[in-house]
mmCIF file of C-alpha atoms in Angstrom:
data_model
loop_
_atom_site.group_PDB
_atom_site.id
_atom_site.type_symbol
_atom_site.label_atom_id
_atom_site.label_comp_id
_atom_site.label_asym_id
_atom_site.label_seq_id
_atom_site.Cartn_x
_atom_site.Cartn_y
_atom_site.Cartn_z
ATOM 1 C CA MET A 1 0.014 -0.004 -0.019
ATOM 2 C CA ASP A 2 2.883 2.370 0.678
ATOM 3 C CA SER A 3 4.463 1.712 -2.752
ATOM 4 C CA LYS A 4 1.076 1.971 -4.487
ATOM 5 C CA PRO A 5 -0.930 4.725 -2.757
ATOM 6 C CA TYR A 6 -3.631 4.599 -5.432
ATOM 7 C CA LEU A 7 -4.787 1.229 -3.742
ATOM 8 C CA TRP A 8 -6.239 3.342 -0.877
ATOM 9 C CA ARG A 9 -9.010 4.160 -3.243
ATOM 10 C CA TYR A 10 -10.432 0.618 -2.888
ATOM 11 C CA PRO A 11 -10.962 -0.412 0.727
ATOM 12 C CA ARG A 12 -14.570 -0.051 1.796
ATOM 13 C CA SER A 13 -14.425 -1.803 5.269
ATOM 14 C CA LEU A 14 -12.033 -2.167 8.060
ATOM 15 C CA HIS A 15 -12.120 -5.081 10.521
ATOM 16 C CA MET A 16 -9.723 -4.701 13.427
ATOM 17 C CA SER A 17 -9.145 -7.449 15.912
ATOM 18 C CA ILE A 18 -6.548 -6.355 18.461
ATOM 19 C CA TYR A 19 -4.771 -8.766 20.800
ATOM 20 C CA THR A 20 -1.285 -7.209 21.187
ATOM 21 C CA GLU A 21 0.404 -3.856 21.326
ATOM 22 C CA GLU A 22 1.800 -4.598 17.921
ATOM 23 C CA ASP A 23 -1.749 -5.223 16.553
ATOM 24 C CA LYS A 24 -2.904 -1.928 18.091
ATOM 25 C CA ASP A 25 -0.022 0.113 16.499
ATOM 26 C CA LEU A 26 -0.559 -1.495 13.154
ATOM 27 C CA CYS A 27 -4.348 -0.739 13.198
ATOM 28 C CA VAL A 28 -3.779 2.899 14.272
ATOM 29 C CA GLU A 29 -1.310 3.323 11.357
ATOM 30 C CA MET A 30 -3.770 1.649 8.950
ATOM 31 C CA VAL A 31 -6.758 3.830 9.956
ATOM 32 C CA GLN A 32 -4.660 7.019 9.900
ATOM 33 C CA LYS A 33 -3.603 6.258 6.362
ATOM 34 C CA ALA A 34 -7.081 5.419 5.211
ATOM 35 C CA ALA A 35 -8.257 8.703 6.622
ATOM 36 C CA LYS A 36 -5.291 10.637 5.012
ATOM 37 C CA HIS A 37 -5.906 9.117 1.620
ATOM 38 C CA GLU A 38 -9.689 9.647 1.862
ATOM 39 C CA SER A 39 -10.413 5.956 1.383
ATOM 40 C CA PRO A 40 -14.049 5.049 0.601
ATOM 41 C CA VAL A 41 -14.287 3.147 3.892
ATOM 42 C CA ARG A 42 -17.872 3.020 5.014
ATOM 43 C CA LYS A 43 -17.812 0.158 7.558
ATOM 44 C CA ALA A 44 -15.458 -0.244 10.532
ATOM 45 C CA ASN A 45 -15.350 -2.954 13.166
ATOM 46 C CA PHE A 46 -13.164 -2.726 16.229
ATOM 47 C CA GLU A 47 -12.888 -5.572 18.677
ATOM 48 C CA SER A 48 -10.419 -6.445 21.407
ATOM 49 C CA MET A 49 -10.134 -8.918 24.135
ATOM 50 C CA SER A 50 -7.058 -7.158 25.473
ATOM 51 C CA PHE A 51 -7.609 -3.309 25.258
ATOM 52 C CA ARG A 52 -10.497 -1.216 26.447
ATOM 53 C CA PHE A 53 -10.248 1.472 23.829
ATOM 54 C CA ASP A 54 -7.600 3.399 21.973
ATOM 55 C CA ILE A 55 -7.953 7.154 21.652
ATOM 56 C CA PRO A 56 -5.711 7.600 18.632
ATOM 57 C CA LEU A 57 -7.397 4.775 16.778
ATOM 58 C CA PHE A 58 -10.915 6.199 17.482
ATOM 59 C CA GLU A 59 -9.856 9.709 16.649
ATOM 60 C CA SER A 60 -8.667 8.493 13.263
ATOM 61 C CA LEU A 61 -11.883 6.506 12.671
ATOM 62 C CA SER A 62 -13.895 9.614 13.353
ATOM 63 C CA LYS A 63 -12.279 11.270 10.296
ATOM 64 C CA ILE A 64 -13.724 8.662 7.951
ATOM 65 C CA ARG A 65 -17.267 8.939 6.445
ATOM 66 C CA LEU A 66 -18.499 5.927 8.217
ATOM 67 C CA VAL A 67 -21.969 4.458 7.684
ATOM 68 C CA GLU A 68 -21.662 1.513 10.030
ATOM 69 C CA LEU A 69 -19.493 1.218 13.107
ATOM 70 C CA ASP A 70 -18.988 -1.667 15.542
ATOM 71 C CA LEU A 71 -17.116 -1.003 18.745
ATOM 72 C CA TYR A 72 -16.704 -4.106 21.060
ATOM 73 C CA THR A 73 -14.283 -4.587 23.922
ATOM 74 C CA VAL A 74 -14.213 -7.371 26.477
ATOM 75 C CA GLN A 75 -11.896 -5.456 28.872
ATOM 76 C CA GLY A 76 -14.065 -2.926 30.623
ATOM 77 C CA ALA A 77 -16.335 -0.661 28.700
ATOM 78 C CA LEU A 78 -16.348 2.186 26.243
ATOM 79 C CA PRO A 79 -16.757 5.672 27.924
ATOM 80 C CA ILE A 80 -19.973 7.146 26.593
ATOM 81 C CA ARG A 81 -18.332 10.552 26.153
ATOM 82 C CA PHE A 82 -16.121 9.172 23.372
ATOM 83 C CA ILE A 83 -19.258 8.159 21.421
ATOM 84 C CA PHE A 84 -20.713 11.660 21.510
ATOM 85 C CA GLU A 85 -17.467 13.537 20.966
ATOM 86 C CA LEU A 86 -15.961 11.400 18.250
ATOM 87 C CA PHE A 87 -18.734 9.685 16.368
ATOM 88 C CA ASP A 88 -21.437 12.339 16.005
ATOM 89 C CA LEU A 89 -21.006 11.885 12.274
ATOM 90 C CA PRO A 90 -23.629 12.965 9.772
ATOM 91 C CA THR A 91 -23.039 9.909 7.672
ATOM 92 C CA LEU A 92 -23.263 7.263 10.524
ATOM 93 C CA LYS A 93 -26.565 5.293 10.408
ATOM 94 C CA THR A 94 -25.699 1.996 12.209
ATOM 95 C CA LEU A 95 -23.910 1.913 15.563
ATOM 96 C CA ARG A 96 -23.212 -1.298 17.451
ATOM 97 C CA LEU A 97 -21.661 -1.057 20.935
ATOM 98 C CA GLY A 98 -20.439 -3.407 23.534
ATOM 99 C CA HIS A 99 -20.863 -2.230 27.067
ATOM 100 C CA ILE A 100 -20.698 1.521 27.679
ATOM 101 C CA ALA A 101 -19.665 3.235 30.869
ATOM 102 C CA TRP A 102 -20.309 6.662 32.434
ATOM 103 C CA SER A 103 -16.506 7.380 32.281
ATOM 104 C CA GLU A 104 -13.208 5.646 31.629
ATOM 105 C CA HIS A 105 -12.832 5.171 35.480
ATOM 106 C CA VAL A 106 -14.482 1.674 35.789
ATOM 107 C CA ASN A 107 -14.062 -0.436 38.819
ATOM 108 C CA GLU A 108 -11.160 -2.816 38.364
ATOM 109 C CA GLU A 109 -13.183 -5.856 39.533
ATOM 110 C CA LEU A 110 -15.558 -5.096 36.754
ATOM 111 C CA MET A 111 -12.747 -4.671 34.203
ATOM 112 C CA ASN A 112 -11.760 -8.270 34.850
ATOM 113 C CA MET A 113 -15.140 -9.699 34.043
ATOM 114 C CA ARG A 114 -15.755 -11.742 30.909
ATOM 115 C CA PRO A 115 -19.117 -12.542 29.194
ATOM 116 C CA TRP A 116 -18.432 -16.257 29.762
ATOM 117 C CA SER A 117 -17.597 -15.914 33.421
ATOM 118 C CA ALA A 118 -21.004 -17.428 34.447
ATOM 119 C CA VAL A 119 -20.119 -20.494 32.480
ATOM 120 C CA GLU A 120 -16.781 -20.865 34.230
ATOM 121 C CA GLY A 121 -18.413 -20.427 37.626
ATOM 122 C CA THR A 122 -16.921 -17.010 38.351
ATOM 123 C CA GLU A 123 -19.055 -14.961 40.726
ATOM 124 C CA TYR A 124 -19.795 -11.444 39.756
ATOM 125 C CA PRO A 125 -19.139 -8.545 42.145
ATOM 126 C CA LYS A 126 -22.261 -7.354 43.837
ATOM 127 C CA ALA A 127 -23.888 -4.490 41.834
ATOM 128 C CA ALA A 128 -24.021 -2.325 45.108
ATOM 129 C CA GLN A 129 -20.212 -2.368 45.054
ATOM 130 C CA LEU A 130 -20.004 -1.129 41.511
ATOM 131 C CA ARG A 131 -22.772 1.393 40.743
ATOM 132 C CA PRO A 132 -21.477 4.300 42.964
ATOM 133 C CA GLN A 133 -18.166 4.286 41.131
ATOM 134 C CA ASN A 134 -19.641 4.575 37.692
ATOM 135 C CA GLN A 135 -22.693 6.673 37.656
ATOM 136 C CA PRO A 136 -23.293 10.444 37.074
ATOM 137 C CA GLY A 137 -23.266 12.540 40.250
ATOM 138 C CA SER A 138 -25.985 14.928 39.118
ATOM 139 C CA ALA A 139 -28.406 15.966 36.365
ATOM 140 C CA GLN A 140 -25.963 18.720 35.542
ATOM 141 C CA GLU A 141 -23.302 16.163 34.604
ATOM 142 C CA LEU A 142 -25.727 14.472 32.215
ATOM 143 C CA GLU A 143 -26.561 17.749 30.661
ATOM 144 C CA GLN A 144 -22.900 18.615 30.231
ATOM 145 C CA LEU A 145 -22.268 15.396 28.429
ATOM 146 C CA LEU A 146 -25.186 15.617 26.059
ATOM 147 C CA PRO A 147 -26.645 19.224 26.129
ATOM 148 C CA SER A 148 -30.323 19.635 25.275
ATOM 149 C CA THR A 149 -29.274 21.407 22.059
ATOM 150 C CA HIS A 150 -27.567 18.136 20.920
ATOM 151 C CA ARG A 151 -30.430 15.864 21.826
ATOM 152 C CA ARG A 152 -32.370 14.253 18.973
ATOM 153 C CA THR A 153 -29.843 15.489 16.512
ATOM 154 C CA GLY A 154 -27.735 12.276 15.849
ATOM 155 C CA SER A 155 -28.045 10.611 12.403
ATOM 156 C CA ILE A 156 -28.045 6.918 13.531
ATOM 157 C CA THR A 157 -31.151 5.039 12.819
ATOM 158 C CA SER A 158 -29.995 1.609 14.042
ATOM 159 C CA LEU A 159 -28.576 1.012 17.582
ATOM 160 C CA THR A 160 -27.186 -2.293 19.033
ATOM 161 C CA LEU A 161 -26.309 -2.081 22.689
ATOM 162 C CA ALA A 162 -25.355 -4.529 25.465
ATOM 163 C CA VAL A 163 -26.447 -3.605 28.973
ATOM 164 C CA PRO A 164 -24.260 -0.728 30.046
ATOM 165 C CA ILE A 165 -21.881 -0.787 32.952
ATOM 166 C CA ALA A 166 -23.722 2.208 34.292
ATOM 167 C CA ASP A 167 -27.279 3.191 35.461
ATOM 168 C CA PRO A 168 -30.131 3.580 33.099
ATOM 169 C CA ASP A 169 -29.931 7.389 33.046
ATOM 170 C CA VAL A 170 -26.549 7.022 31.258
ATOM 171 C CA ALA A 171 -28.037 4.588 28.701
ATOM 172 C CA GLU A 172 -30.902 7.059 28.129
ATOM 173 C CA LEU A 173 -28.383 9.471 26.750
ATOM 174 C CA LEU A 174 -27.741 7.076 23.856
ATOM 175 C CA PHE A 175 -31.469 7.062 23.059
ATOM 176 C CA GLN A 176 -31.800 10.804 23.539
ATOM 177 C CA TRP A 177 -29.059 11.434 21.064
ATOM 178 C CA PRO A 178 -30.520 10.123 17.671
ATOM 179 C CA GLY A 179 -33.094 12.102 15.903
ATOM 180 C CA CYS A 180 -34.984 8.960 14.771
ATOM 181 C CA LEU A 181 -34.229 5.331 15.635
ATOM 182 C CA ARG A 182 -35.897 2.737 13.527
ATOM 183 C CA GLU A 183 -34.033 -0.356 14.737
ATOM 184 C CA VAL A 184 -32.854 -1.271 18.357
ATOM 185 C CA VAL A 185 -31.115 -4.533 19.354
ATOM 186 C CA PHE A 186 -30.301 -5.300 22.985
ATOM 187 C CA SER A 187 -27.696 -7.971 23.394
ATOM 188 C CA GLN A 188 -26.001 -9.713 26.352
ATOM 189 C CA VAL A 189 -28.611 -8.483 28.781
ATOM 190 C CA LEU A 190 -27.614 -11.148 31.283
ATOM 191 C CA ASP A 191 -23.957 -10.554 31.710
ATOM 192 C CA SER A 192 -23.683 -7.285 33.595
ATOM 193 C CA PRO A 193 -23.861 -6.526 37.297
ATOM 194 C CA TYR A 194 -26.287 -3.823 36.254
ATOM 195 C CA THR A 195 -28.707 -6.341 34.760
ATOM 196 C CA ASP A 196 -31.109 -6.386 37.739
ATOM 197 C CA ILE A 197 -32.172 -2.745 37.077
ATOM 198 C CA TYR A 198 -32.519 -3.155 33.329
ATOM 199 C CA THR A 199 -36.057 -4.630 33.668
ATOM 200 C CA ALA A 200 -38.778 -4.735 31.141
ATOM 201 C CA SER A 201 -40.177 -1.490 32.469
ATOM 202 C CA THR A 202 -36.783 0.240 32.134
ATOM 203 C CA ILE A 203 -36.216 -0.904 28.622
ATOM 204 C CA GLU A 204 -39.703 0.086 27.661
ATOM 205 C CA ASN A 205 -38.992 3.610 28.910
ATOM 206 C CA LEU A 206 -35.829 3.814 26.837
ATOM 207 C CA LEU A 207 -37.620 2.571 23.708
ATOM 208 C CA ALA A 208 -40.549 4.994 24.272
ATOM 209 C CA ILE A 209 -38.249 7.912 23.287
ATOM 210 C CA HIS A 210 -38.614 6.590 19.788
ATOM 211 C CA ARG A 211 -42.133 5.204 20.130
ATOM 212 C CA GLN A 212 -43.326 6.706 16.843
ATOM 213 C CA SER A 213 -40.429 5.683 14.558
ATOM 214 C CA LEU A 214 -39.278 2.325 15.937
ATOM 215 C CA GLU A 215 -39.905 -0.435 13.344
ATOM 216 C CA LYS A 216 -37.618 -3.299 14.348
ATOM 217 C CA LEU A 217 -36.738 -4.540 17.794
ATOM 218 C CA ASP A 218 -34.722 -7.418 19.269
ATOM 219 C CA ILE A 219 -34.825 -8.100 23.030
ATOM 220 C CA PRO A 220 -33.195 -11.210 24.593
ATOM 221 C CA ALA A 221 -34.164 -12.728 27.874
ATOM 222 C CA LEU A 222 -34.684 -9.963 30.535
ATOM 223 C CA PRO A 223 -34.208 -10.027 34.300
ATOM 224 C CA SER A 224 -37.297 -10.919 36.183
ATOM 225 C CA ASN A 225 -38.560 -12.404 32.926
ATOM 226 C CA GLY A 226 -40.389 -9.348 31.897
ATOM 227 C CA LEU A 227 -41.795 -8.164 28.486
ATOM 228 C CA PRO A 228 -42.122 -4.420 27.571
ATOM 229 C CA ASP A 229 -45.597 -3.447 26.377
ATOM 230 C CA MET A 230 -45.339 -2.974 22.635
ATOM 231 C CA SER A 231 -48.947 -2.138 22.105
ATOM 232 C CA SER A 232 -48.440 1.608 21.787
ATOM 233 C CA PHE A 233 -45.583 1.363 19.222
ATOM 234 C CA PRO A 234 -47.430 2.268 16.000
ATOM 235 C CA SER A 235 -44.611 1.624 13.532
ATOM 236 C CA LEU A 236 -43.183 -1.593 15.039
ATOM 237 C CA SER A 237 -43.353 -4.288 12.271
ATOM 238 C CA SER A 238 -40.580 -6.780 13.398
ATOM 239 C CA LEU A 239 -40.089 -8.002 16.918
ATOM 240 C CA ARG A 240 -37.776 -10.685 18.220
ATOM 241 C CA ILE A 241 -38.121 -11.819 22.017
ATOM 242 C CA HIS A 242 -37.121 -14.664 24.212
ATOM 243 C CA ILE A 243 -39.647 -17.255 25.413
ATOM 244 C CA SER A 244 -38.649 -16.610 29.002
ATOM 245 C CA SER A 245 -40.316 -13.127 28.716
ATOM 246 C CA LEU A 246 -43.610 -14.601 27.735
ATOM 247 C CA LEU A 247 -44.082 -17.595 29.942
ATOM 248 C CA PRO A 248 -44.745 -15.705 33.194
ATOM 249 C CA LEU A 249 -47.694 -14.103 31.462
ATOM 250 C CA THR A 250 -51.031 -15.697 30.586
ATOM 251 C CA PRO A 251 -51.420 -16.128 26.831
ATOM 252 C CA GLN A 252 -54.063 -13.355 26.760
ATOM 253 C CA ASP A 253 -51.736 -10.919 28.585
ATOM 254 C CA ALA A 254 -48.850 -11.881 26.253
ATOM 255 C CA TRP A 255 -50.941 -10.920 23.166
ATOM 256 C CA ARG A 256 -51.926 -7.679 24.906
ATOM 257 C CA HIS A 257 -48.208 -6.777 25.274
ATOM 258 C CA LEU A 258 -47.572 -7.816 21.665
ATOM 259 C CA ALA A 259 -50.518 -5.896 20.145
ATOM 260 C CA ALA A 260 -48.421 -3.393 18.108
ATOM 261 C CA PRO A 261 -50.774 -2.397 15.305
ATOM 262 C CA SER A 262 -48.209 -2.836 12.457
ATOM 263 C CA LEU A 263 -46.585 -6.011 13.754
ATOM 264 C CA HIS A 264 -46.084 -8.417 10.906
ATOM 265 C CA HIS A 265 -43.050 -10.454 11.922
ATOM 266 C CA LEU A 266 -42.665 -11.991 15.382
ATOM 267 C CA THR A 267 -39.774 -14.227 16.296
ATOM 268 C CA ILE A 268 -39.700 -16.094 19.670
ATOM 269 C CA ASN A 269 -36.224 -17.259 20.617
ATOM 270 C CA PHE A 270 -36.191 -20.650 22.534
ATOM 271 C CA THR A 271 -32.383 -20.939 22.906
ATOM 272 C CA ALA A 272 -31.338 -22.797 26.148
ATOM 273 C CA THR A 273 -35.032 -23.702 26.797
ATOM 274 C CA VAL A 274 -35.663 -27.123 28.317
ATOM 275 C CA PHE A 275 -39.027 -28.259 27.016
ATOM 276 C CA GLU A 276 -41.419 -29.481 29.729
ATOM 277 C CA PRO A 277 -45.024 -30.346 29.150
ATOM 278 C CA SER A 278 -46.091 -27.008 30.666
ATOM 279 C CA ILE A 279 -44.201 -25.082 27.999
ATOM 280 C CA SER A 280 -45.757 -27.037 25.191
ATOM 281 C CA THR A 281 -49.210 -26.503 26.713
ATOM 282 C CA TRP A 282 -48.549 -22.778 27.077
ATOM 283 C CA ILE A 283 -47.436 -22.471 23.383
ATOM 284 C CA LYS A 284 -50.649 -24.217 22.146
ATOM 285 C CA SER A 285 -52.808 -21.999 24.358
ATOM 286 C CA PHE A 286 -50.875 -18.957 23.095
ATOM 287 C CA LEU A 287 -51.705 -19.824 19.472
ATOM 288 C CA GLN A 288 -55.275 -20.714 20.323
ATOM 289 C CA ASP A 289 -55.888 -17.334 21.920
ATOM 290 C CA ALA A 290 -54.652 -15.242 18.998
ATOM 291 C CA ASN A 291 -57.163 -12.832 17.552
ATOM 292 C CA LEU A 292 -55.307 -11.024 14.840
ATOM 293 C CA PRO A 293 -56.789 -8.481 12.449
ATOM 294 C CA THR A 294 -53.865 -8.982 9.964
ATOM 295 C CA PRO A 295 -51.662 -12.102 9.061
ATOM 296 C CA LEU A 296 -48.616 -12.641 11.340
ATOM 297 C CA HIS A 297 -45.438 -14.412 10.372
ATOM 298 C CA LEU A 298 -44.318 -16.209 13.596
ATOM 299 C CA THR A 299 -40.943 -17.902 13.744
ATOM 300 C CA MET A 300 -40.053 -20.247 16.619
ATOM 301 C CA ASP A 301 -36.317 -19.966 16.672
ATOM 302 C CA TYR A 302 -33.675 -22.170 18.404
ATOM 303 C CA THR A 303 -30.214 -20.854 17.844
ATOM 304 C CA TRP A 304 -27.413 -22.900 19.303
ATOM 305 C CA ALA A 305 -24.006 -22.012 20.753
ATOM 306 C CA SER A 306 -21.285 -24.273 22.063
ATOM 307 C CA TRP A 307 -21.627 -23.183 25.678
ATOM 308 C CA HIS A 308 -25.177 -24.347 25.838
ATOM 309 C CA GLY A 309 -23.878 -27.920 26.155
ATOM 310 C CA PRO A 310 -23.261 -30.805 23.856
ATOM 311 C CA SER A 311 -26.924 -31.974 23.676
ATOM 312 C CA PRO A 312 -29.306 -28.999 23.263
ATOM 313 C CA THR A 313 -32.992 -29.690 23.397
ATOM 314 C CA PHE A 314 -35.048 -28.790 20.304
ATOM 315 C CA PHE A 315 -38.749 -28.504 19.597
ATOM 316 C CA PRO A 316 -40.655 -31.757 20.438
ATOM 317 C CA PRO A 317 -42.058 -33.288 17.219
ATOM 318 C CA ASP A 318 -45.451 -33.669 18.694
ATOM 319 C CA LEU A 319 -45.534 -29.942 19.524
ATOM 320 C CA GLN A 320 -44.828 -29.037 15.853
ATOM 321 C CA GLU A 321 -47.458 -31.436 14.616
ATOM 322 C CA GLU A 322 -50.156 -30.012 16.849
ATOM 323 C CA THR A 323 -49.445 -26.309 16.538
ATOM 324 C CA PHE A 324 -49.421 -25.973 12.683
ATOM 325 C CA PRO A 325 -53.154 -26.536 12.246
ATOM 326 C CA ILE A 326 -53.914 -24.160 15.201
ATOM 327 C CA ALA A 327 -51.661 -21.384 13.806
ATOM 328 C CA SER A 328 -53.170 -21.755 10.392
ATOM 329 C CA GLU A 329 -56.736 -21.333 11.837
ATOM 330 C CA HIS A 330 -55.717 -18.120 13.515
ATOM 331 C CA ASN A 331 -54.102 -16.353 10.610
ATOM 332 C CA ILE A 332 -50.552 -17.147 11.544
ATOM 333 C CA ALA A 333 -47.860 -18.367 9.288
ATOM 334 C CA LEU A 334 -45.770 -20.588 11.612
ATOM 335 C CA VAL A 335 -42.174 -21.576 11.064
ATOM 336 C CA TYR A 336 -39.951 -23.672 13.464
ATOM 337 C CA ARG A 337 -36.283 -22.947 12.769
ATOM 338 C CA THR A 338 -33.355 -24.820 14.234
ATOM 339 C CA PRO A 339 -30.192 -23.790 12.425
ATOM 340 C CA ALA A 340 -28.206 -25.499 15.030
ATOM 341 C CA GLU A 341 -28.996 -28.775 13.348
ATOM 342 C CA GLU A 342 -27.021 -27.672 10.300
ATOM 343 C CA CYS A 343 -23.835 -27.408 12.321
ATOM 344 C CA ILE A 344 -24.328 -30.265 14.785
ATOM 345 C CA LEU A 345 -25.338 -32.854 12.082
ATOM 346 C CA ARG A 346 -22.767 -31.896 9.531
ATOM 347 C CA ARG A 347 -20.461 -34.769 8.504
ATOM 348 C CA PRO A 348 -17.331 -34.946 6.531
ATOM 349 C CA PRO A 349 -18.089 -35.505 2.750
ATOM 350 C CA THR A 350 -15.653 -38.357 2.444
ATOM 351 C CA PRO A 351 -14.327 -41.121 4.783
ATOM 352 C CA ASP A 352 -10.676 -39.921 4.245
ATOM 353 C CA TRP A 353 -11.409 -36.263 5.000
ATOM 354 C CA LYS A 354 -8.437 -36.077 7.407
ATOM 355 C CA ALA A 355 -5.995 -36.905 4.736
ATOM 356 C CA SER A 356 -7.178 -33.911 2.699
ATOM 357 C CA ILE A 357 -6.136 -31.318 5.275
ATOM 358 C CA SER A 358 -2.970 -30.447 7.043
ATOM 359 C CA ARG A 359 -1.849 -31.627 10.482
ATOM 360 C CA THR A 360 -2.535 -28.076 11.805
ATOM 361 C CA ALA A 361 -5.994 -28.126 10.507
ATOM 362 C CA ARG A 362 -6.704 -31.544 12.010
ATOM 363 C CA ARG A 363 -5.457 -30.314 15.418
ATOM 364 C CA ILE A 364 -7.710 -27.239 15.266
ATOM 365 C CA CYS A 365 -10.634 -29.317 14.092
ATOM 366 C CA GLY A 366 -10.167 -31.648 16.989
ATOM 367 C CA CYS A 367 -10.182 -28.901 19.767
ATOM 368 C CA ILE A 368 -12.969 -26.713 18.646
ATOM 369 C CA PRO A 369 -15.857 -28.776 20.015
ATOM 370 C CA HIS A 370 -14.215 -28.893 23.490
ATOM 371 C CA SER A 371 -13.485 -25.195 23.817
ATOM 372 C CA ARG A 372 -15.490 -23.009 26.094
ATOM 373 C CA ALA A 373 -16.139 -19.700 24.435
ATOM 374 C CA VAL A 374 -18.549 -16.845 24.082
ATOM 375 C CA PRO A 375 -22.048 -17.558 22.803
ATOM 376 C CA GLU A 376 -21.283 -16.361 19.226
ATOM 377 C CA GLY A 377 -18.615 -18.854 18.594
ATOM 378 C CA ILE A 378 -14.999 -19.634 19.379
ATOM 379 C CA PRO A 379 -12.484 -16.811 18.895
ATOM 380 C CA PHE A 380 -9.138 -17.586 17.259
ATOM 381 C CA GLU A 381 -7.299 -16.419 20.365
ATOM 382 C CA PHE A 382 -8.816 -19.382 22.393
ATOM 383 C CA ILE A 383 -7.859 -21.973 19.788
ATOM 384 C CA ALA A 384 -4.319 -20.482 19.439
ATOM 385 C CA ASP A 385 -3.785 -20.473 23.243
ATOM 386 C CA HIS A 386 -5.059 -24.014 23.583
ATOM 387 C CA LEU A 387 -2.829 -25.441 20.903
ATOM 388 C CA GLY A 388 0.181 -23.240 21.450
ATOM 389 C CA MET A 389 -0.119 -21.700 17.939
ATOM 390 C CA SER A 390 -0.128 -18.125 16.749
ATOM 391 C CA VAL A 391 -3.511 -16.462 15.833
ATOM 392 C CA ALA A 392 -2.238 -16.142 12.218
ATOM 393 C CA GLU A 393 -1.756 -19.920 11.888
ATOM 394 C CA VAL A 394 -5.253 -20.516 13.084
ATOM 395 C CA ALA A 395 -6.669 -17.924 10.703
ATOM 396 C CA LEU A 396 -4.775 -19.473 7.742
ATOM 397 C CA ALA A 397 -6.275 -22.872 8.362
ATOM 398 C CA GLY A 398 -9.742 -21.530 7.695
ATOM 399 C CA PRO A 399 -10.164 -22.587 3.970
ATOM 400 C CA GLU A 400 -9.039 -26.164 4.827
ATOM 401 C CA LEU A 401 -11.465 -26.407 7.825
ATOM 402 C CA PHE A 402 -14.369 -25.030 5.863
ATOM 403 C CA SER A 403 -13.774 -27.783 3.213
ATOM 404 C CA THR A 404 -14.455 -30.497 5.727
ATOM 405 C CA GLU A 405 -17.887 -29.024 6.354
ATOM 406 C CA LEU A 406 -17.363 -29.529 10.127
ATOM 407 C CA VAL A 407 -16.537 -25.865 10.791
ATOM 408 C CA PHE A 408 -18.408 -22.838 9.566
ATOM 409 C CA SER A 409 -18.036 -19.052 9.884
ATOM 410 C CA THR A 410 -20.340 -17.243 12.345
ATOM 411 C CA GLY A 411 -20.199 -14.121 10.262
ATOM 412 C CA ASP A 412 -17.396 -12.799 12.436
ATOM 413 C CA GLN A 413 -14.013 -13.194 10.565
ATOM 414 C CA ASP A 414 -12.159 -14.006 13.834
ATOM 415 C CA MET A 415 -14.626 -16.509 15.297
ATOM 416 C CA TRP A 416 -15.865 -19.928 14.237
ATOM 417 C CA SER A 417 -18.592 -22.347 15.231
ATOM 418 C CA TYR A 418 -18.522 -26.123 15.043
#
């Protein structure tokens, strides 16, 4: 690129996975050169399991006419002030964030947490020990961070947010910032010490800021198994929720919460659900009680991840047989989707598949099913550490592994599923 500067006219996306100081310096240099040469980069993804954030890198990113931006760090959280100060870009439409914090001064105990700590048996610090150290001291501080003149002026229309490492009045700033949100995705709701205060009611209040414009919403399992009331969201057409939010309600109350007048697509996520007779009974009653003025596309979805265990429970065959006629009678197009079956039941295309790949690829293929990882898949770093390889060696084995049809990409270039 240095010898042929004209090549900077071609990159349209940057994906930065940072594990070492050398990685970080290289990415900073790359982004600075992309900005200097006015590259047509419109998408950027920053993720790091080692660094919280990097000011020179973010400052350089803010000089690019980004349309989509992903910022994800496992170490600690992103100070919310950086989002407002650096990425108030007129071109930015989609923003995906890991945890945000009130400031960069986050409790060290919290810094050492990992999303998979619960799987490994690590106990979280008590929320009472954490909140006072990372919450605004007054309304004046909130106003200073996002003045009223800057509220409802942001250009983003799609926001993805994990539960912040801060109180809800800090998260509210993110919702007060955009002029018009059309899509909101909450992720990792159950991996923060602040989870207990992000109830259905709290999330409903955040969403209500964009009540008139919100069209697409994704809410995973919530604390206290709650469900926001969507009936007063006139533009909501697509909704994804977890079954645990519905089961505490009667089927009639569930439909009242779901009665958004424009709702056409509803997805109920059953991941990690153990099917008992009571659940099947509830689902059939739920479908039987539907009274819909317009057709509804209902997807029963079971997405699988390695940490859910080696033998996930899928939809009982008798449940599927009995619910299709009920759904059809009540104007519901019902689909059961278990994409996990595609990865679990894949088999090598030939008996001698091992001979067709290198020894390195065989070692990687053997360790992937036994690795504990984050829900989205298995990061290269885990595999490299486990086998004593470099991250680059693991990445280079990708084409060979995909040829076995045992391993597939999760859409994240540095993460695989089995």
